[in-house]
Amino acid sequence: MQTSAQPASAPDPSPNSSAEPAPGIAGLWQRLRKAKWAHIITIAGTGLAALAAIGGLWAQAVTSYWSQQTAKDQLGQSKKDSERDMRDQASKVTFWLEYPSSGAGPELHVLNRSLDPVTDAYMEIRRFKVGLYAMVLRDLGPCTEFVFDSPKMELLPIDGKGVVSFAENRAEFRNLAFVDSNGKAWERSATSLKYPLQSIRDADLRGFVLSPEPRIKKTTQCG
């Protein structure tokens, strides 16, 4: 008796089964195909518009910053130019001590190298252990140098008593005070030029300096 062989049965595919999306770029492309393109375009357009707006704001901020920096630099330069112009004449007024070859006492040189006169000029002389004396110079003409012989100077106390001769070991020239052609009062020391002038207080003034008439010379280095 023959028995009939039963064919091997193959598994039936499930009607509800579906293939998994392909991995990687192919899978992403398949998902994008199923999405709503209109929605994607809207989102993309909104994002681009936002980026453009941010870029515009950033450019505006950068432009504003550099405009402010430029204005600040211009203001700073303008102040420097104004200060330089204000100091121009005062920087050309100075003094120094010069020792003659004869070995005599030092000469006081006061020089106005500007093209305008300076007025109300005086020297501050500090007498050691005593205090401050003032040497009135009056006006300093333009392009003019004044030379004073310090050994011929005398220090006169306010009360008129106890007049003494000037000597290096007992006094020194400290500052030159003057008013420029713009009416600004300055103070020149051996190392600096200050504005405004700090006037001598009456309580600090011990007396005045008596000096013979100076030798006056015109300078060619002027202006």
CSV table of C-alpha atoms in Angstrom, one decimal:
chain,number,residue,atom,x,y,z
A,1,MET,CA,0.0,0.0,0.0
A,2,GLN,CA,1.5,3.2,-1.2
A,3,THR,CA,1.4,6.2,1.1
A,4,SER,CA,1.4,9.5,-0.6
A,5,ALA,CA,4.0,11.9,0.5
A,6,GLN,CA,2.7,15.2,1.9
A,7,PRO,CA,4.4,18.2,0.5
A,8,ALA,CA,6.4,20.3,2.9
A,9,SER,CA,4.2,23.1,4.0
A,10,ALA,CA,5.6,26.7,3.8
A,11,PRO,CA,4.7,29.2,6.3
A,12,ASP,CA,1.9,31.5,5.2
A,13,PRO,CA,2.9,35.2,5.2
A,14,SER,CA,0.8,37.2,7.6
A,15,PRO,CA,-1.4,39.6,5.9
A,16,ASN,CA,-0.8,42.2,8.6
A,17,SER,CA,3.0,42.0,8.5
A,18,SER,CA,4.9,44.9,6.9
A,19,ALA,CA,8.5,45.3,6.0
A,20,GLU,CA,10.7,47.4,8.3
A,21,PRO,CA,11.9,50.6,6.7
A,22,ALA,CA,15.4,50.4,5.3
A,23,PRO,CA,18.0,51.8,7.6
A,24,GLY,CA,20.2,54.9,7.0
A,25,ILE,CA,19.6,57.4,4.3
A,26,ALA,CA,17.1,55.2,2.4
A,27,GLY,CA,15.0,54.8,5.5
A,28,LEU,CA,15.0,58.6,6.1
A,29,TRP,CA,14.0,59.2,2.5
A,30,GLN,CA,11.0,56.8,2.8
A,31,ARG,CA,9.8,58.6,6.0
A,32,LEU,CA,10.1,62.0,4.3
A,33,ARG,CA,8.0,60.7,1.4
A,34,LYS,CA,5.2,59.8,3.8
A,35,ALA,CA,5.3,63.3,5.5
A,36,LYS,CA,3.2,66.3,4.6
A,37,TRP,CA,5.4,68.4,2.3
A,38,ALA,CA,3.4,71.5,2.8
A,39,HIS,CA,4.0,71.4,6.5
A,40,ILE,CA,7.7,70.8,6.1
A,41,ILE,CA,8.0,73.8,3.7
A,42,THR,CA,6.1,76.0,6.0
A,43,ILE,CA,8.4,75.1,8.9
A,44,ALA,CA,11.5,75.6,6.8
A,45,GLY,CA,10.3,78.9,5.5
A,46,THR,CA,9.6,80.1,9.1
A,47,GLY,CA,13.0,79.0,10.2
A,48,LEU,CA,14.7,80.8,7.3
A,49,ALA,CA,12.7,84.0,8.0
A,50,ALA,CA,13.8,83.8,11.7
A,51,LEU,CA,17.4,83.3,10.7
A,52,ALA,CA,17.2,86.3,8.4
A,53,ALA,CA,15.7,88.4,11.1
A,54,ILE,CA,18.4,87.4,13.6
A,55,GLY,CA,21.0,88.1,11.0
A,56,GLY,CA,19.6,91.6,10.4
A,57,LEU,CA,19.5,92.4,14.1
A,58,TRP,CA,23.1,91.2,14.5
A,59,ALA,CA,24.2,93.4,11.6
A,60,GLN,CA,22.4,96.3,13.1
A,61,ALA,CA,24.0,95.7,16.5
A,62,VAL,CA,27.4,95.5,15.0
A,63,THR,CA,26.9,98.7,13.0
A,64,SER,CA,25.6,100.5,16.0
A,65,TYR,CA,28.6,99.4,18.1
A,66,TRP,CA,31.1,100.6,15.6
A,67,SER,CA,29.2,103.8,15.2
A,68,GLN,CA,29.4,104.4,18.9
A,69,GLN,CA,33.1,103.5,19.0
A,70,THR,CA,33.8,105.9,16.1
A,71,ALA,CA,31.9,108.7,17.8
A,72,LYS,CA,33.8,108.0,21.1
A,73,ASP,CA,37.2,108.0,19.3
A,74,GLN,CA,36.3,111.3,17.6
A,75,LEU,CA,35.2,112.8,20.9
A,76,GLY,CA,38.4,111.7,22.6
A,77,GLN,CA,40.6,113.1,19.7
A,78,SER,CA,38.7,116.3,19.8
A,79,LYS,CA,39.4,116.6,23.6
A,80,LYS,CA,43.1,115.9,23.0
A,81,ASP,CA,43.2,118.5,20.2
A,82,SER,CA,41.5,121.1,22.4
A,83,GLU,CA,43.8,120.4,25.4
A,84,ARG,CA,46.9,120.6,23.1
A,85,ASP,CA,45.7,124.0,21.7
A,86,MET,CA,45.0,125.2,25.3
A,87,ARG,CA,48.5,124.2,26.4
A,88,ASP,CA,50.2,125.5,23.3
A,89,GLN,CA,51.3,128.9,24.6
A,90,ALA,CA,51.9,127.8,28.2
A,91,SER,CA,54.2,125.0,27.0
A,92,LYS,CA,56.5,127.7,25.5
A,93,VAL,CA,57.0,129.5,28.8
A,94,THR,CA,59.7,128.1,31.0
A,95,PHE,CA,62.7,128.8,33.3
A,96,TRP,CA,66.0,127.4,34.3
A,97,LEU,CA,69.2,128.1,36.2
A,98,GLU,CA,72.5,128.6,34.4
A,99,TYR,CA,75.9,128.8,36.0
A,100,PRO,CA,78.3,131.2,34.3
A,101,SER,CA,81.8,130.1,33.5
A,102,SER,CA,83.2,132.8,35.8
A,103,GLY,CA,82.0,130.6,38.8
A,104,ALA,CA,79.6,133.3,40.1
A,105,GLY,CA,76.2,132.4,41.4
A,106,PRO,CA,73.6,131.0,39.1
A,107,GLU,CA,71.6,133.1,36.7
A,108,LEU,CA,67.8,132.7,36.5
A,109,HIS,CA,66.6,132.5,32.9
A,110,VAL,CA,62.8,133.0,32.2
A,111,LEU,CA,61.8,132.5,28.6
A,112,ASN,CA,58.6,133.2,26.7
A,113,ARG,CA,59.0,131.5,23.3
A,114,SER,CA,55.4,132.2,22.3
A,115,LEU,CA,54.2,134.9,19.9
A,116,ASP,CA,52.0,136.5,22.6
A,117,PRO,CA,52.9,138.0,25.9
A,118,VAL,CA,52.1,136.4,29.3
A,119,THR,CA,51.0,138.5,32.2
A,120,ASP,CA,50.9,138.6,36.0
A,121,ALA,CA,54.1,136.4,36.1
A,122,TYR,CA,55.9,135.7,39.4
A,123,MET,CA,58.4,133.2,40.7
A,124,GLU,CA,57.9,131.1,43.9
A,125,ILE,CA,61.1,130.9,45.9
A,126,ARG,CA,61.3,128.5,48.8
A,127,ARG,CA,63.7,129.6,51.6
A,128,PHE,CA,64.8,126.5,53.6
A,129,LYS,CA,63.2,126.2,57.1
A,130,VAL,CA,61.4,129.6,56.6
A,131,GLY,CA,58.8,129.4,53.8
A,132,LEU,CA,57.7,130.8,50.5
A,133,TYR,CA,58.8,134.1,48.9
A,134,ALA,CA,57.3,135.6,45.8
A,135,MET,CA,59.3,137.3,43.0
A,136,VAL,CA,57.1,139.5,40.9
A,137,LEU,CA,58.1,139.5,37.2
A,138,ARG,CA,55.1,141.4,35.8
A,139,ASP,CA,54.6,140.8,32.0
A,140,LEU,CA,56.8,138.6,29.8
A,141,GLY,CA,56.9,139.9,26.2
A,142,PRO,CA,56.7,137.6,23.2
A,143,CYS,CA,59.9,135.9,22.0
A,144,THR,CA,61.8,137.3,25.0
A,145,GLU,CA,64.3,135.9,27.5
A,146,PHE,CA,64.9,137.5,30.9
A,147,VAL,CA,68.1,136.9,32.8
A,148,PHE,CA,68.4,137.6,36.5
A,149,ASP,CA,71.6,137.5,38.6
A,150,SER,CA,70.6,135.6,41.7
A,151,PRO,CA,73.6,136.8,43.9
A,152,LYS,CA,72.1,140.3,43.6
A,153,MET,CA,68.7,139.2,44.9
A,154,GLU,CA,67.5,139.8,48.4
A,155,LEU,CA,64.7,138.2,50.4
A,156,LEU,CA,62.5,140.7,52.1
A,157,PRO,CA,60.2,139.4,54.9
A,158,ILE,CA,56.6,140.8,55.0
A,159,ASP,CA,57.4,142.8,58.1
A,160,GLY,CA,60.4,144.4,56.3
A,161,LYS,CA,62.8,143.1,59.0
A,162,GLY,CA,65.7,140.7,58.6
A,163,VAL,CA,66.5,141.2,54.9
A,164,VAL,CA,68.9,138.5,53.6
A,165,SER,CA,70.7,137.9,50.3
A,166,PHE,CA,69.7,135.0,48.1
A,167,ALA,CA,72.0,132.0,48.3
A,168,GLU,CA,71.7,128.5,46.8
A,169,ASN,CA,72.2,126.8,50.1
A,170,ARG,CA,69.4,128.7,51.7
A,171,ALA,CA,66.7,129.0,48.9
A,172,GLU,CA,65.6,127.5,45.6
A,173,PHE,CA,63.4,128.5,42.7
A,174,ARG,CA,60.3,126.3,42.8
A,175,ASN,CA,57.6,127.5,40.3
A,176,LEU,CA,56.9,130.1,37.7
A,177,ALA,CA,53.3,131.3,37.7
A,178,PHE,CA,51.7,133.3,34.8
A,179,VAL,CA,48.5,134.0,32.9
A,180,ASP,CA,48.4,133.2,29.1
A,181,SER,CA,46.8,135.3,26.4
A,182,ASN,CA,43.5,133.4,26.9
A,183,GLY,CA,43.3,134.4,30.6
A,184,LYS,CA,44.2,131.0,31.9
A,185,ALA,CA,46.6,130.8,34.9
A,186,TRP,CA,49.4,128.2,34.8
A,187,GLU,CA,52.1,126.9,37.1
A,188,ARG,CA,55.4,125.8,35.6
A,189,SER,CA,57.9,123.8,37.7
A,190,ALA,CA,61.2,122.3,36.6
A,191,THR,CA,59.4,119.1,35.6
A,192,SER,CA,55.8,119.8,34.9
A,193,LEU,CA,53.1,122.3,33.6
A,194,LYS,CA,49.9,122.5,35.6
A,195,TYR,CA,46.5,124.1,35.2
A,196,PRO,CA,44.8,125.7,37.0
A,197,LEU,CA,47.3,127.6,39.0
A,198,GLN,CA,47.2,127.0,42.8
A,199,SER,CA,47.6,130.5,44.1
A,200,ILE,CA,49.8,131.3,47.1
A,201,ARG,CA,47.8,131.5,50.4
A,202,ASP,CA,48.5,134.5,52.5
A,203,ALA,CA,49.3,132.3,55.4
A,204,ASP,CA,52.1,130.6,53.4
A,205,LEU,CA,53.7,133.8,52.1
A,206,ARG,CA,56.7,134.8,54.1
A,207,GLY,CA,57.9,137.7,52.0
A,208,PHE,CA,59.1,139.0,48.6
A,209,VAL,CA,62.2,138.9,46.5
A,210,LEU,CA,64.0,142.1,45.6
A,211,SER,CA,65.9,141.9,42.3
A,212,PRO,CA,67.8,144.3,40.0
A,213,GLU,CA,66.5,144.8,36.5
A,214,PRO,CA,67.0,141.7,34.3
A,215,ARG,CA,69.0,141.5,31.1
A,216,ILE,CA,66.5,141.1,28.3
A,217,LYS,CA,67.3,139.2,25.1
A,218,LYS,CA,65.2,138.4,22.0
A,219,THR,CA,65.1,134.8,21.0
A,220,THR,CA,65.1,133.5,17.4
A,221,GLN,CA,63.5,130.2,18.4
A,222,CYS,CA,59.9,131.5,18.7
A,223,GLY,CA,56.4,130.5,17.8
